[in-house]
Coordinates of C-alpha atoms in Angstrom, one line a residue:
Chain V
X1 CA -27.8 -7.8 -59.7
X2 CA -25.9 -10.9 -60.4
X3 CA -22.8 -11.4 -62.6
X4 CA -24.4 -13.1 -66.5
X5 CA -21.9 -14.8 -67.9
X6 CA -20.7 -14.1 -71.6
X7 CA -22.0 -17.2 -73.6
X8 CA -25.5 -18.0 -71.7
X9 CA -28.5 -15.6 -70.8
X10 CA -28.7 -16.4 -67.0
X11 CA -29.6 -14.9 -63.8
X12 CA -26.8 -16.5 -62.0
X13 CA -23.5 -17.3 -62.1
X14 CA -22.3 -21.0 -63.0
X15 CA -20.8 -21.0 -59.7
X16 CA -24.0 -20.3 -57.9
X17 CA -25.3 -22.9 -60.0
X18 CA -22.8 -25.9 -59.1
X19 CA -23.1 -24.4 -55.0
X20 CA -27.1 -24.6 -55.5
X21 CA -26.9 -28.1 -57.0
X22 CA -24.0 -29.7 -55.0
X23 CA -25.4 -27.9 -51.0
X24 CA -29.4 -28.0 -51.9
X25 CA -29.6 -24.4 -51.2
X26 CA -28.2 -20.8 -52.3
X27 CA -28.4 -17.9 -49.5
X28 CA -28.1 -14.2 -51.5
X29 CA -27.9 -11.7 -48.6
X30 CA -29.2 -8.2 -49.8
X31 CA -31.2 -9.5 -52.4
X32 CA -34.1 -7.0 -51.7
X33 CA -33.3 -3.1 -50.3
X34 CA -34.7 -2.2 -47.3
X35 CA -36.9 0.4 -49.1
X36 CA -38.6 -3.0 -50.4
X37 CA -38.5 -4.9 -47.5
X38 CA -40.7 -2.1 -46.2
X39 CA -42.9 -2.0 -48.7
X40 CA -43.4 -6.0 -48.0
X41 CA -44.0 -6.0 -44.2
X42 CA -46.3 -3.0 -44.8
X43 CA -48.5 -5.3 -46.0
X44 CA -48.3 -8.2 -42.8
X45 CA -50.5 -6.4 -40.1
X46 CA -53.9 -6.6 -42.8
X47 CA -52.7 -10.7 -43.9
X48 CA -52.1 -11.7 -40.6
X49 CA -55.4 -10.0 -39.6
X50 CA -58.0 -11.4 -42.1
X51 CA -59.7 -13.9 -40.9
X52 CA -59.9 -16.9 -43.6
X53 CA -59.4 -20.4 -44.0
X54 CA -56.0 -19.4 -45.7
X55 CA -54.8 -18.5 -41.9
X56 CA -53.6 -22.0 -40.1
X57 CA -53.1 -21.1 -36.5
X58 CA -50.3 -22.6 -34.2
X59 CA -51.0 -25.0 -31.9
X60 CA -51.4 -22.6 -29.4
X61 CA -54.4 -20.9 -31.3
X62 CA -53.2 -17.7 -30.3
X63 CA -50.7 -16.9 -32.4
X64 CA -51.0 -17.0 -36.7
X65 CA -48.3 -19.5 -37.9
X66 CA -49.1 -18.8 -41.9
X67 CA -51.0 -17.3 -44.6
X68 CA -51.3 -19.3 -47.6
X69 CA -52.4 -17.7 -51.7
X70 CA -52.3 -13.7 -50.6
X71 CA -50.7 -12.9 -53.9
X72 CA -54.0 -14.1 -55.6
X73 CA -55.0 -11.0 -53.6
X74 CA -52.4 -8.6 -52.8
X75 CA -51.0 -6.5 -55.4
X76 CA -47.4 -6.3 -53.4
X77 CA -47.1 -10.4 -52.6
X78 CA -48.4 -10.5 -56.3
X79 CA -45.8 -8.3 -57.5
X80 CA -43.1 -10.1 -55.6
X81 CA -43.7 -13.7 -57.1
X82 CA -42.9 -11.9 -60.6
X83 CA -40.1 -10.3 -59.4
X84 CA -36.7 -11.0 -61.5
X85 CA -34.9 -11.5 -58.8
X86 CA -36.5 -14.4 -58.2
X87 CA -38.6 -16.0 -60.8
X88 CA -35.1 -15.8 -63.2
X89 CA -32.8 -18.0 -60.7
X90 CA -35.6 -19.8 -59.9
X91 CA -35.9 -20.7 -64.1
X92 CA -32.3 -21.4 -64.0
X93 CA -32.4 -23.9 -61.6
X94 CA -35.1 -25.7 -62.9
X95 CA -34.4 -24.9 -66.6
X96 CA -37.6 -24.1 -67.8
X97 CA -40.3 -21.5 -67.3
X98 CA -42.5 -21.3 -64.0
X99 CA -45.4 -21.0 -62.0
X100 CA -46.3 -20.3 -58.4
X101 CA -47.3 -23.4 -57.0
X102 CA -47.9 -22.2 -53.3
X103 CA -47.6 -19.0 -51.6
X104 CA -47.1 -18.7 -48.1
X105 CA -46.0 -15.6 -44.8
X106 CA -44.6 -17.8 -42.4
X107 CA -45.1 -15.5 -39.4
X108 CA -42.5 -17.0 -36.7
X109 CA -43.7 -15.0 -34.1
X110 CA -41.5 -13.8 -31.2
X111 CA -41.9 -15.9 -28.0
X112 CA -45.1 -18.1 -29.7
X113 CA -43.4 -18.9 -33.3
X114 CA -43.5 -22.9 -32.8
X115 CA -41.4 -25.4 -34.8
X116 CA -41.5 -27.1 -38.0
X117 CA -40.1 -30.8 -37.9
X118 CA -37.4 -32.2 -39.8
X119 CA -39.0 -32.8 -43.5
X120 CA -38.1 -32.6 -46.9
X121 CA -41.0 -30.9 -49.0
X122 CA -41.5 -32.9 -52.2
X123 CA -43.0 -36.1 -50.4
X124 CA -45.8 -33.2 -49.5
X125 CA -46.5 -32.8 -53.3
X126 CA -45.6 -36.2 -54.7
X127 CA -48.1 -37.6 -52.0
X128 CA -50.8 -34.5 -51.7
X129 CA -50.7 -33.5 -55.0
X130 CA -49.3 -35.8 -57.5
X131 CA -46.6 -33.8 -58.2
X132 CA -44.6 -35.8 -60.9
X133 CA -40.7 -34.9 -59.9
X134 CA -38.8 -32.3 -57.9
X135 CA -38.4 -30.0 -60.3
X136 CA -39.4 -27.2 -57.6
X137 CA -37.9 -24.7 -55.9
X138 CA -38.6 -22.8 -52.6
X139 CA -38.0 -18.9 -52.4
X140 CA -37.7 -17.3 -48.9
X141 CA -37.4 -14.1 -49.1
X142 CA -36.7 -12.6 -45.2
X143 CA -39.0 -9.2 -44.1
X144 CA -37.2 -9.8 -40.4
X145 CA -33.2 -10.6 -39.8
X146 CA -32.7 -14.0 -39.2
X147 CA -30.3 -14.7 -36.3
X148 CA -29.3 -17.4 -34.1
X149 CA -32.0 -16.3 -31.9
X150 CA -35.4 -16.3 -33.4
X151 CA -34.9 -19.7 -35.2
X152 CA -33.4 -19.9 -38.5
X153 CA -33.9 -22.6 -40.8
X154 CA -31.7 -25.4 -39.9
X155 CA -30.6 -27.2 -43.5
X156 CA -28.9 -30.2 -44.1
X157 CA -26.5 -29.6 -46.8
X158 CA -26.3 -32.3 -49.8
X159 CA -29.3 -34.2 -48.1
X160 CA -31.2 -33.6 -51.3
X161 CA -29.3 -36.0 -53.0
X162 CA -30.8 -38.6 -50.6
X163 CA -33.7 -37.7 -53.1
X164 CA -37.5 -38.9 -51.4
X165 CA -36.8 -40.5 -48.5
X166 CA -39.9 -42.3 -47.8
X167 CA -41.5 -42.2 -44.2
X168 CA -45.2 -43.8 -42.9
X169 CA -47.7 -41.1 -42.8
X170 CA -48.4 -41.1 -38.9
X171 CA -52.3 -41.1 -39.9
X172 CA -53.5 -43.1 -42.8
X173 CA -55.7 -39.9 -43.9
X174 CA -55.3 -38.9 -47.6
X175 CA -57.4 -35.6 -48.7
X176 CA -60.5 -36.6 -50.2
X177 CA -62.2 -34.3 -52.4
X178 CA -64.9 -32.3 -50.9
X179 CA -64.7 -29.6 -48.8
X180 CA -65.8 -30.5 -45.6
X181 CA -64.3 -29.6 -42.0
X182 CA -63.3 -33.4 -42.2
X183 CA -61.6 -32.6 -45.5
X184 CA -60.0 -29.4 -43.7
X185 CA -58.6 -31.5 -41.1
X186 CA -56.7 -33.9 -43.2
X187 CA -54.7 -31.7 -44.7
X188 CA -54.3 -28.7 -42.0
X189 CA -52.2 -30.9 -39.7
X190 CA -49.7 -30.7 -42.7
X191 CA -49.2 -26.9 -42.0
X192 CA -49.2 -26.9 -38.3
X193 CA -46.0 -28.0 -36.0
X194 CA -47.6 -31.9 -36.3
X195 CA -46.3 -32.8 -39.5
X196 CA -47.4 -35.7 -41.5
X197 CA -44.5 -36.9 -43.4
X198 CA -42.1 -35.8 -40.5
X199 CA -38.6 -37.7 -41.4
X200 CA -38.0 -40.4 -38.4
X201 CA -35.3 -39.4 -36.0
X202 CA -32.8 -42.2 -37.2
X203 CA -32.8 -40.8 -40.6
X204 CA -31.9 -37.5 -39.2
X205 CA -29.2 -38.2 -37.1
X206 CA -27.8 -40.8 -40.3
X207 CA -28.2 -37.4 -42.2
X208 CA -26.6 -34.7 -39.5
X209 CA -23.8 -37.4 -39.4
X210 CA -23.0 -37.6 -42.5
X211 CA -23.3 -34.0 -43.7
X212 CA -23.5 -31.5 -40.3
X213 CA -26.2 -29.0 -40.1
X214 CA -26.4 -25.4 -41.3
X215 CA -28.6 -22.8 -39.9
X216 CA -29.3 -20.4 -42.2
X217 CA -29.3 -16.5 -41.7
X218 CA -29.1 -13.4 -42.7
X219 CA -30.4 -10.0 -42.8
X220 CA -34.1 -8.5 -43.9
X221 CA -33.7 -8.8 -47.7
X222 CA -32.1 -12.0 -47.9
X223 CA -33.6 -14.6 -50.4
X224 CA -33.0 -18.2 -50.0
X225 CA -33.4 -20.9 -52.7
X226 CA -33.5 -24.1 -51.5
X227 CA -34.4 -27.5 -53.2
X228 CA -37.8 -29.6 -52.8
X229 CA -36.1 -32.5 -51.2
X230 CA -32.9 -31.3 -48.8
X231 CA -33.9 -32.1 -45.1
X232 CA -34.6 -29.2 -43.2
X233 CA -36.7 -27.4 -39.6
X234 CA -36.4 -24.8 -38.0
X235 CA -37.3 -24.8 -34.2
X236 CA -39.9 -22.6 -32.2
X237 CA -38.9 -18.8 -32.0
X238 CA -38.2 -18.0 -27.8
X239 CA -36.6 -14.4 -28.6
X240 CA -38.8 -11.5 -28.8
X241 CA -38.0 -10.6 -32.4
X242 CA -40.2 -12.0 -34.9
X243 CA -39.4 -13.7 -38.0
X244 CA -40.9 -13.5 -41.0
X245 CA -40.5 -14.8 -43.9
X246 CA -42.3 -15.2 -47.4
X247 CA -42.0 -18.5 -48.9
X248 CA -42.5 -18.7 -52.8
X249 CA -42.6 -22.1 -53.9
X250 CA -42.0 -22.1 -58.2
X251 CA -43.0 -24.8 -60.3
X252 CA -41.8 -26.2 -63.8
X253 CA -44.5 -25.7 -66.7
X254 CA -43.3 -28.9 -67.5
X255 CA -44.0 -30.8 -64.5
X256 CA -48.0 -30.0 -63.6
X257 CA -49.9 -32.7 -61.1
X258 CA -51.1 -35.4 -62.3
X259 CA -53.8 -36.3 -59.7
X260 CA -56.6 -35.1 -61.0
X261 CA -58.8 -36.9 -58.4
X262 CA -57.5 -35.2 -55.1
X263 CA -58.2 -31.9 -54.7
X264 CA -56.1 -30.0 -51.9
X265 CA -57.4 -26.6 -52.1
X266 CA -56.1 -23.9 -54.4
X267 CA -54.5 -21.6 -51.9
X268 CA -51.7 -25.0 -51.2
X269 CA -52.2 -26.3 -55.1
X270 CA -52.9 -23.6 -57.0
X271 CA -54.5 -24.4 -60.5
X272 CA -53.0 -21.9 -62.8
X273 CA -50.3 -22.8 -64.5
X274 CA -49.8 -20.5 -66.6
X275 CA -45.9 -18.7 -66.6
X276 CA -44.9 -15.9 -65.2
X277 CA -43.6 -13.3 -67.1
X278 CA -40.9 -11.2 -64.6
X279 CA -42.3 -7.6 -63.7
X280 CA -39.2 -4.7 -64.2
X281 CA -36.5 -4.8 -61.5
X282 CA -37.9 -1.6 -60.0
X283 CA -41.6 -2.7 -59.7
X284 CA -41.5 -3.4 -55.9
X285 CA -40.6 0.7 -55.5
X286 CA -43.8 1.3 -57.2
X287 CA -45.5 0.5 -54.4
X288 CA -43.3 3.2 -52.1
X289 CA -46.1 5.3 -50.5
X290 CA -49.1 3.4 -51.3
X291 CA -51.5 2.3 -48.9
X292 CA -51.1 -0.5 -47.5
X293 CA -53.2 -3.4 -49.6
X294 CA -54.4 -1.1 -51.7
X295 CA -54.4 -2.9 -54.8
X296 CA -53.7 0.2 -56.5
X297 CA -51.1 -0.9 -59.1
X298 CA -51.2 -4.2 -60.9
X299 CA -48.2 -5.9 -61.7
Chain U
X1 CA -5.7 -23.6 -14.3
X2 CA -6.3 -20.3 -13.5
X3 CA -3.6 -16.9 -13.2
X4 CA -3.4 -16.4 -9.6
X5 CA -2.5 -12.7 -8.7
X6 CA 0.4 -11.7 -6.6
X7 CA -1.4 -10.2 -3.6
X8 CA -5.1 -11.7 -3.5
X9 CA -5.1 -15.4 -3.1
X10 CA -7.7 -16.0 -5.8
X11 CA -8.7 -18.9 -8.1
X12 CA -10.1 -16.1 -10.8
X13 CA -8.4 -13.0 -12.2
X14 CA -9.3 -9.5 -11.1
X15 CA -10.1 -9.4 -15.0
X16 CA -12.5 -12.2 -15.2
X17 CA -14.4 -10.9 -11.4
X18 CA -15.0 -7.7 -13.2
X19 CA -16.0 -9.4 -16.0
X20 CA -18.4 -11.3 -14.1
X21 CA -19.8 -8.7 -12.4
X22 CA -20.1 -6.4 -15.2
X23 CA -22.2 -9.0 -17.4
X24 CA -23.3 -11.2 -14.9
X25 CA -22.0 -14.5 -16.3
X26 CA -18.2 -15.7 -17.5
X27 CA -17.8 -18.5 -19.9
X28 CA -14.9 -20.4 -19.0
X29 CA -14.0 -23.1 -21.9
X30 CA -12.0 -26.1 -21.6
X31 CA -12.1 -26.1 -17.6
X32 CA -13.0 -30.0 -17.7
X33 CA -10.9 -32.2 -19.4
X34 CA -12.3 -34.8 -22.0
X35 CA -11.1 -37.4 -19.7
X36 CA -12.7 -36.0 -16.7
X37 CA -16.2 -35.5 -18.9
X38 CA -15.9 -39.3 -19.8
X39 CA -16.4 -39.4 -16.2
X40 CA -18.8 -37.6 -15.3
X41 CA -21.0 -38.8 -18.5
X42 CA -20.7 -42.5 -17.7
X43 CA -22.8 -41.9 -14.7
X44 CA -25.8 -39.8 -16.6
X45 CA -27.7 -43.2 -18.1
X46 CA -27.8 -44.5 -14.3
X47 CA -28.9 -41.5 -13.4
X48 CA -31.2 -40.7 -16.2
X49 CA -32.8 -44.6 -15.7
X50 CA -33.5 -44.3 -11.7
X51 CA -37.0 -44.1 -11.1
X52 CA -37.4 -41.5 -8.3
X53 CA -39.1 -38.5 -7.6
X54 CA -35.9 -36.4 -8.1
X55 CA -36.5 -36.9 -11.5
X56 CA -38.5 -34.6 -14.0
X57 CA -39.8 -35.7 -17.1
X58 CA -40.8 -33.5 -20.0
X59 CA -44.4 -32.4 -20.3
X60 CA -44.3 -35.1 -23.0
X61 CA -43.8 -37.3 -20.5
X62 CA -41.5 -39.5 -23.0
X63 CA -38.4 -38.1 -22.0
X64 CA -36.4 -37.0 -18.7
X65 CA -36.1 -32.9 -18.3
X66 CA -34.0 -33.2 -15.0
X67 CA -32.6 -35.1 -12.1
X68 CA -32.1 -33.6 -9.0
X69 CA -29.7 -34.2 -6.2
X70 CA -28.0 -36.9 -7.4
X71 CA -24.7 -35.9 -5.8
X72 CA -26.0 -37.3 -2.4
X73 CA -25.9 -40.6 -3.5
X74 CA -23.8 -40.7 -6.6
X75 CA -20.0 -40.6 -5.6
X76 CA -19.1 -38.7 -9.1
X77 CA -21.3 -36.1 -8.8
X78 CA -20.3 -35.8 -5.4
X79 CA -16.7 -34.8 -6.2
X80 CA -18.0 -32.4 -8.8
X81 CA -20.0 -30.6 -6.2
X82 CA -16.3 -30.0 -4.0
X83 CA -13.7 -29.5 -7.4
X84 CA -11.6 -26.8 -6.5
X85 CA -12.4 -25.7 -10.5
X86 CA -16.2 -25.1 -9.2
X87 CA -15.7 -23.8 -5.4
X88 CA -13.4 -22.2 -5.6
X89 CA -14.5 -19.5 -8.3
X90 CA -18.0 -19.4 -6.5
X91 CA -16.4 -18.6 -3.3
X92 CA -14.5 -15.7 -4.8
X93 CA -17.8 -14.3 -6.4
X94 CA -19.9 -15.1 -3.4
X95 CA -17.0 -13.5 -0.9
X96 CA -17.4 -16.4 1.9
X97 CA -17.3 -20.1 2.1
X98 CA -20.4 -22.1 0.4
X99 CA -22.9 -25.0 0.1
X100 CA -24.7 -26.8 -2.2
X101 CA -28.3 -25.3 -2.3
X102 CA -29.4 -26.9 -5.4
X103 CA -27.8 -30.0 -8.2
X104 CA -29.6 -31.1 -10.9
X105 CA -28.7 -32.7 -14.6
X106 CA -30.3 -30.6 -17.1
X107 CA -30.7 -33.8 -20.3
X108 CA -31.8 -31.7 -23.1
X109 CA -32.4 -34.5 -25.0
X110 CA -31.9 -34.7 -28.9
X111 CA -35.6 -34.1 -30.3
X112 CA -37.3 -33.8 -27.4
X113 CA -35.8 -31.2 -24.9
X114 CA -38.1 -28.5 -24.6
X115 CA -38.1 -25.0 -23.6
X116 CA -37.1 -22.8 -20.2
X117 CA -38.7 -19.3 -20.7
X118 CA -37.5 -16.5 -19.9
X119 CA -36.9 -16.3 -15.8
X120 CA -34.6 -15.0 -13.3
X121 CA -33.3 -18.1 -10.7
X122 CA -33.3 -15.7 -7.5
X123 CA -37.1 -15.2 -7.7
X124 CA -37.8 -18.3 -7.1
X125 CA -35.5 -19.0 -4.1
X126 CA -36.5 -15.3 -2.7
X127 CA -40.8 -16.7 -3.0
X128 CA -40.3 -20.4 -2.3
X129 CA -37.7 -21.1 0.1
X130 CA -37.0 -17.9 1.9
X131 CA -33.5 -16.8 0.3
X132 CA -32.9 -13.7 2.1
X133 CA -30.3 -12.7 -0.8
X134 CA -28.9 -13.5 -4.2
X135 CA -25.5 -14.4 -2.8
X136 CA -26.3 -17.5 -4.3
X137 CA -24.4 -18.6 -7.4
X138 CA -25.1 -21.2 -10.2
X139 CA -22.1 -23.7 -11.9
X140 CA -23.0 -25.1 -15.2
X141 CA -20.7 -28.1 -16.4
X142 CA -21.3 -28.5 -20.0
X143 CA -21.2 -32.7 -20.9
X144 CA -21.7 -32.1 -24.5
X145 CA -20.7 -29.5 -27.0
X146 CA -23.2 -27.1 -26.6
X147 CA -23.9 -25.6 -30.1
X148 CA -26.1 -23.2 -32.7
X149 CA -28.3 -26.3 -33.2
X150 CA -28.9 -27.7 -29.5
X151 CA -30.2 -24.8 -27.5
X152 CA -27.7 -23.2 -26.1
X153 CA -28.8 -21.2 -22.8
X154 CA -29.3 -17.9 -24.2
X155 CA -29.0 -14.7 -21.0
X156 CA -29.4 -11.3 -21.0
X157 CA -26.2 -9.6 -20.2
X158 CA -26.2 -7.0 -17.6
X159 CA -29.9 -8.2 -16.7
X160 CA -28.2 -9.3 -13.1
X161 CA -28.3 -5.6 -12.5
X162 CA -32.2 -4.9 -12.3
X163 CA -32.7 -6.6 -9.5
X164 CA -35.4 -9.2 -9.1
X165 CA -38.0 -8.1 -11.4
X166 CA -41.1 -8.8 -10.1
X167 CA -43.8 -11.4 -11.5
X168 CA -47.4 -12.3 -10.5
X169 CA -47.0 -15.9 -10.3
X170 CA -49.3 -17.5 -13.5
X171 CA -51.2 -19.5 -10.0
X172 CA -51.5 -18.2 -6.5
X173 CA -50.2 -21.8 -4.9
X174 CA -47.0 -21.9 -2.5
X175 CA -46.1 -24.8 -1.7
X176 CA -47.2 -26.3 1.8
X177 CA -45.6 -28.4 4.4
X178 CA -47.1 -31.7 3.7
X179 CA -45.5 -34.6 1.4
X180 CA -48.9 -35.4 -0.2
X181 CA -49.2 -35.5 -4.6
X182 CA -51.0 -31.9 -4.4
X183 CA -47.7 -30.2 -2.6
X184 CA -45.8 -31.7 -5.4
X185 CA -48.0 -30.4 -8.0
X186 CA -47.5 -27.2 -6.8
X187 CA -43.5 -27.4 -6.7
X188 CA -43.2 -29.5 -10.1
X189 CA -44.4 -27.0 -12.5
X190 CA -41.5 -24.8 -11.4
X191 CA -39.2 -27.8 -12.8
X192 CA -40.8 -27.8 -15.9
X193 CA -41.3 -25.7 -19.2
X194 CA -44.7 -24.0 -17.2
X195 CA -42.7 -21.8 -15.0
X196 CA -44.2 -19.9 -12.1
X197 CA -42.0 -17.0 -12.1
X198 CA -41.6 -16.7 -16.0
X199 CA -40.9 -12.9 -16.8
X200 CA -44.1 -11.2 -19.1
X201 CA -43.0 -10.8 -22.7
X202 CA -42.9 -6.8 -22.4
X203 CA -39.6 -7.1 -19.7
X204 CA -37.8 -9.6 -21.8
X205 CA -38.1 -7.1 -25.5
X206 CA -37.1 -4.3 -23.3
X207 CA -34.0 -5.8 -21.6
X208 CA -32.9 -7.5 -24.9
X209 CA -33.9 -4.4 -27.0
X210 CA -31.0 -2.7 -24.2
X211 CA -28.9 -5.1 -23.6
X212 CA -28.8 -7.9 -26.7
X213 CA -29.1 -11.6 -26.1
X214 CA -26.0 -13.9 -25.6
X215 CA -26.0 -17.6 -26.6
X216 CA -23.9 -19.8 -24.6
X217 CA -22.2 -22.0 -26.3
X218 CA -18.6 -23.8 -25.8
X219 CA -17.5 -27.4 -26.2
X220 CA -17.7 -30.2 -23.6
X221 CA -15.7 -29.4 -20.7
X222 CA -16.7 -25.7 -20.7
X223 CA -18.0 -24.7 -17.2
X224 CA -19.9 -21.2 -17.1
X225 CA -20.6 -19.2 -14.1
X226 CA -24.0 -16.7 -13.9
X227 CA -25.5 -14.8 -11.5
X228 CA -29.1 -16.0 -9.4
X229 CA -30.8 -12.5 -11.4
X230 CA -29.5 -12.5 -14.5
X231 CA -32.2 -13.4 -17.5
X232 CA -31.8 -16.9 -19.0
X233 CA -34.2 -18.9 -21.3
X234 CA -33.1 -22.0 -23.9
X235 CA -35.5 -23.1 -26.6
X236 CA -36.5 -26.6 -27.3
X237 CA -34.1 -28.6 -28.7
X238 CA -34.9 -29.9 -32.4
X239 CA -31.3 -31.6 -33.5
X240 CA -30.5 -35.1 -33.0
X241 CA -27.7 -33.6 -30.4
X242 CA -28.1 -34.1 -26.5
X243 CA -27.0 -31.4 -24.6
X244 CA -26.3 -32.5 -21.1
X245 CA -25.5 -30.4 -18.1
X246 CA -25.1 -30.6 -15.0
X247 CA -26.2 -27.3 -13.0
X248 CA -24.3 -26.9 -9.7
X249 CA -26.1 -23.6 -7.4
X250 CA -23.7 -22.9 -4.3
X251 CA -25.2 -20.8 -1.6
X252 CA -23.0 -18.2 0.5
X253 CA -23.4 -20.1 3.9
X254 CA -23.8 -16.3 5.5
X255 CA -27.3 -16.6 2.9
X256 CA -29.5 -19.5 4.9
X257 CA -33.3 -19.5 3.9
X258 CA -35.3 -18.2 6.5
X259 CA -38.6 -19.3 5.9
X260 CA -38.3 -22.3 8.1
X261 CA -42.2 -23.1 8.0
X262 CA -42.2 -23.9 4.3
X263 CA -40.4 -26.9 3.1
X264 CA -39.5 -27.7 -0.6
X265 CA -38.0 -31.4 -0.7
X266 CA -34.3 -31.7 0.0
X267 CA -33.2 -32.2 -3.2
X268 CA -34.4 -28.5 -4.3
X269 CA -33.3 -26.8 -1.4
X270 CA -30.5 -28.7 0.7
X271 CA -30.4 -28.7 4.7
X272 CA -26.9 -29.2 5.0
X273 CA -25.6 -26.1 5.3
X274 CA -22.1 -27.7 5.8
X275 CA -19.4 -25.3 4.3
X276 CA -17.4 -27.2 1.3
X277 CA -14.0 -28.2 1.9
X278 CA -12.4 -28.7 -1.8
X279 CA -11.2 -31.9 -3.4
X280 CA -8.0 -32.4 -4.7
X281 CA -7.7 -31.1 -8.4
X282 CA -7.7 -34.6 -10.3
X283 CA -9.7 -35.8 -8.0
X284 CA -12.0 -36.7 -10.7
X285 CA -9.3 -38.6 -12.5
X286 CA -9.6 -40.8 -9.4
X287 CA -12.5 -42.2 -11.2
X288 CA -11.7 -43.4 -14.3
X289 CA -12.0 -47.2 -14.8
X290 CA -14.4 -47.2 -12.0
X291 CA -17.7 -48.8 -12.7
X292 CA -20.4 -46.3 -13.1
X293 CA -22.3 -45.2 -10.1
X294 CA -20.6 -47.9 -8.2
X295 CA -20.2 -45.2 -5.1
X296 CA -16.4 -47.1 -4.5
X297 CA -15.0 -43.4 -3.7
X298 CA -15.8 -40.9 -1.6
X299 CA -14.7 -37.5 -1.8

C-alpha cells in the first residue's frame, strides 16, 4: 500500500516517518476499503449491545461512550489488530516488534457523543500502569467519516515534544488492587468525559499558541497514528451522524510495565505481551459475508 | 459597503436577497472593521462583570452564557443596534421599518461555552410572546474569529422553508405575569443549553440528511444574517478560543406580539416598538478612545 523504499524493509516511507516524528501524528486516508469498513461496523450493533463491565457509559447513562478488549473476543476486531496495515507502521515507528496494549470502539454517538478533555495519553500509563517510556502508539482506524461536524479529534501538532507534561490528579485516588466497585470507580472516571490527568487550561492555550490546532478528518477507512504524548480532545458530537472509531493502542516488546503491584484490569492493561505476527493483507475480506460475530474464522 | 442597484434603493443586492431567501441565512465577512470590533469588544468585560438578571450563566454556573439588553444602557451597543450595516439589510429582508425585539451577547467562552441544540428562533416568540409572524430577523456581529475549533453556529440551509416545526415543549410551564423566582424559572431554561422548544432528534437527521449542515464561520468583523425558522445548533466549545457575539433580532414593526396578557421581561421581548432611525456609517468610529461603557455618546 505504501511506497518501501530500496535499502530498508519498511512499511512507510522516510517521509512519513520525519512528518510522524516532527507533527506527532500521521493521517492515511483510504487506508481500509469500504468493503472492510463494512465488515468492521457489522460487528458494532452486538459490542455496543453486550452488557459488561468493558462498556463505560457517558455521563448521560444513556448513551455507550466505549467498549474496551473486544478483540480478546471478536474474531474481526481481533483480525484487525494484526492487520499489516497497521501493526507494520506501527513497528516502524516504535522500531521494534508489538503488542496490543488496549483495545477500544469509541462510539461518538450522534447528538449524545460527549467530549474528551485536553490530555496527552502516556501520563495515563506512566501513572496507571507503570508504563516505562512512550514508546506507544495509538491506531484509529475510522468506521464513520469524520467531519467538521460530529467532532473530530482536535490535535496539537509538535506538542509531543513537550514530552509528559505533568498535571495534579484532580482526586488523589490511585487503583488499588482488588476488584471491588470502589476499585471500579477509581479508574472508570479515566474513560468517561471527567478525566483525571486532564491538562490545565494555561498549558493549553501556552500549547494552541505556540503550535495552532488541527482537527483531524477524513473519510470511513482512514487510519490515524498518533503519538502517546501530543495533546489532544475532541468535543461532544451535536450532528446526527455518529462517529466511530476503533482505537488500537500498540506497545513495544521492549517496554512492558513495570508495576507489578497495581493492577488496572486486563481489558485497559492487557497482560499478554506476546507479538503480533501481521495476518495477510486480504484477511479482513475473509470475513465478507460472515455473520456478524461469528467467530468463524481465526486470524 | 454594499452595490446598490440602479432602480431599487437597497443596501443589499438582488443577488445576495435571493441568496437569503433561497438558504435562509447570508454570511457577509468583513462588514465590521477591526477598529470598529476594538470597539465594540472593549465594552464585553463590563458587560460580562455586571451582576444583573440580564445575565445567564452556564449550567456550570462558573461562567456567563449571555447578557441581555445591554443596548439600553450601554451607549456602544446602542449604536450597533441603529448601524446602517445592521438595519438597513434587515429592513430590506423584513420589507418595512423595524425594532429591536431582542439583544443579547452570546460569550462562548474558551473551555467552557456549552451547547445550543438544535431549535428554530420563531417558535419560541410564536409560544412565549405572541409573535403573530416570522417577520422577525436575527443580526449576528461576530467579535472574534469564529473558527473549526470554537463552535461555530452550525444551520440547516433551506430549513427556513418548513415552517415552524412543531415541538411538545420538554415541560408544560408558560410563563406567567408575575416577577416572582418561579416565573423566571420557567423563562431561564429557554436561555440556556435545556431548551424548551429543542427540535426531537428524528427532524434534525431528516432535514440534514436533505439539506446538509453549514458551519458558520468567518473572521471578526463578519456579520451574518438568518432567518427566525431556519435550524441552528453550536456545540460546546472545548478550545482555549472565546467566541463572542453579539446577536441583534429586529422585528418588522407591522409584526407586534399580541399576547398582551403574558409578559417575558423587557430585555427578552422589548416594548418599544419605536421604528429605528439609522446612525451615521462611522458612527461607531465616534467611539474610539472613549472609556468603556462610559455612556459619553448617544446615538
Amino acid at each position: 500500500m505504501m511506497p518501501i523504499e530500496q535499502n530498508i524493509s519498511r512499511a512507510i516511507s522516510a517521509e512519513a516517518l520525519q512528518a510522524y516524528q516532527e507533527n506527532g501524528y500521521l493521517l492515511l486516508p483510504h487506508c481500509f476499503s469500504p468493503a472492510e469498513i463494512d465488515v468492521l461496523s457489522a460487528e458494532l450493533p452486538v459490542i455496543l449491545a453486550e452488557d459488561t463491565p468493558r462498556r463505560i457509559p457517558e455521563i448521560n447513562q444513556v448513551s455507550v461512550r466505549s467498549v474496551y478488549g473486544s478483540h480478546t473476543s471478536n474474531a474481526v476486531f481481533r483480525c484487525l489488530t494484526r492487520h499489516p496495515r497497521l501493526v507494520e507502521p506501527a513497528m516502524d515507528f516504535l522500531g521494534s516488534e508489538v503488542y496490543v496494549y488496549q483495545f477500544k470502539v469509541n462510539a461518538k454517538v450522534a447528538f449524545d457523543g460527549d467530549v474528551w478533555n485536553w490530555h496527552q495519553d502516556y501520563v495515563f500509563w506512566l501513572k496507571e500502569d507503570g508504563l516505562p517510556s512512550p514508546r506507544i502508539i495509538n491506531a484509529v482506524v475510522f468506521l464513520s467519516e469524520v467531519n467538521e461536524f460530529n467532532a473530530p479529534l482536535m490535535v496539537i501538532p509538535r506538542s509531543h515534544k513537550e514530552g509528559v507534561i505533568d498535571v495534579p490528579a484532580y482526586n488523589g485516588t490511585v487503583s488499588g488492587n482488588d476488584k471491588s466497585s470502589a476499585d471500579r470507580s477509581a479508574w472508570i472516571s479515566n474513560l468517561t468525559a471527567k478525566l483525571k490527568y486532564a491538562l490545565d487550561r494555561n498549558t493549553v492555550t501556552r500549547l494552541a499558541k505556540q503550535y495552532g490546532i488541527q482537527a483531524l478528518k477524513g473519510p470511513a477507512g482512514s487510519v490515524l497514528f498518533f503519538d502517546s504524548n501530543l495533546v489532544h480532545a475532541s468535543a461532544n458530537n451535536l450532528s446526527p451522524f455518529d462517529r466511530n472509531v476503533i482505537l488500537i493502542t500498540f506497545n513495544s516488546v521492549e517496554n512492558i510495565p513495570v508495576a507489578a503491584g497495581r493492577r488496572r484490569p486486563d481489558f485497559l492493561v492487557s497482560r499478554d505481551h506476546s507479538s503480533i505476527l501481521p495476518v495477510t493483507d486480504d484477511a479482513m475480506l475473509s470475513f465478507v459475508g460472515c455473520k456478524p460475530n461469528s467467530g468463524a474464522a481465526s486470524h
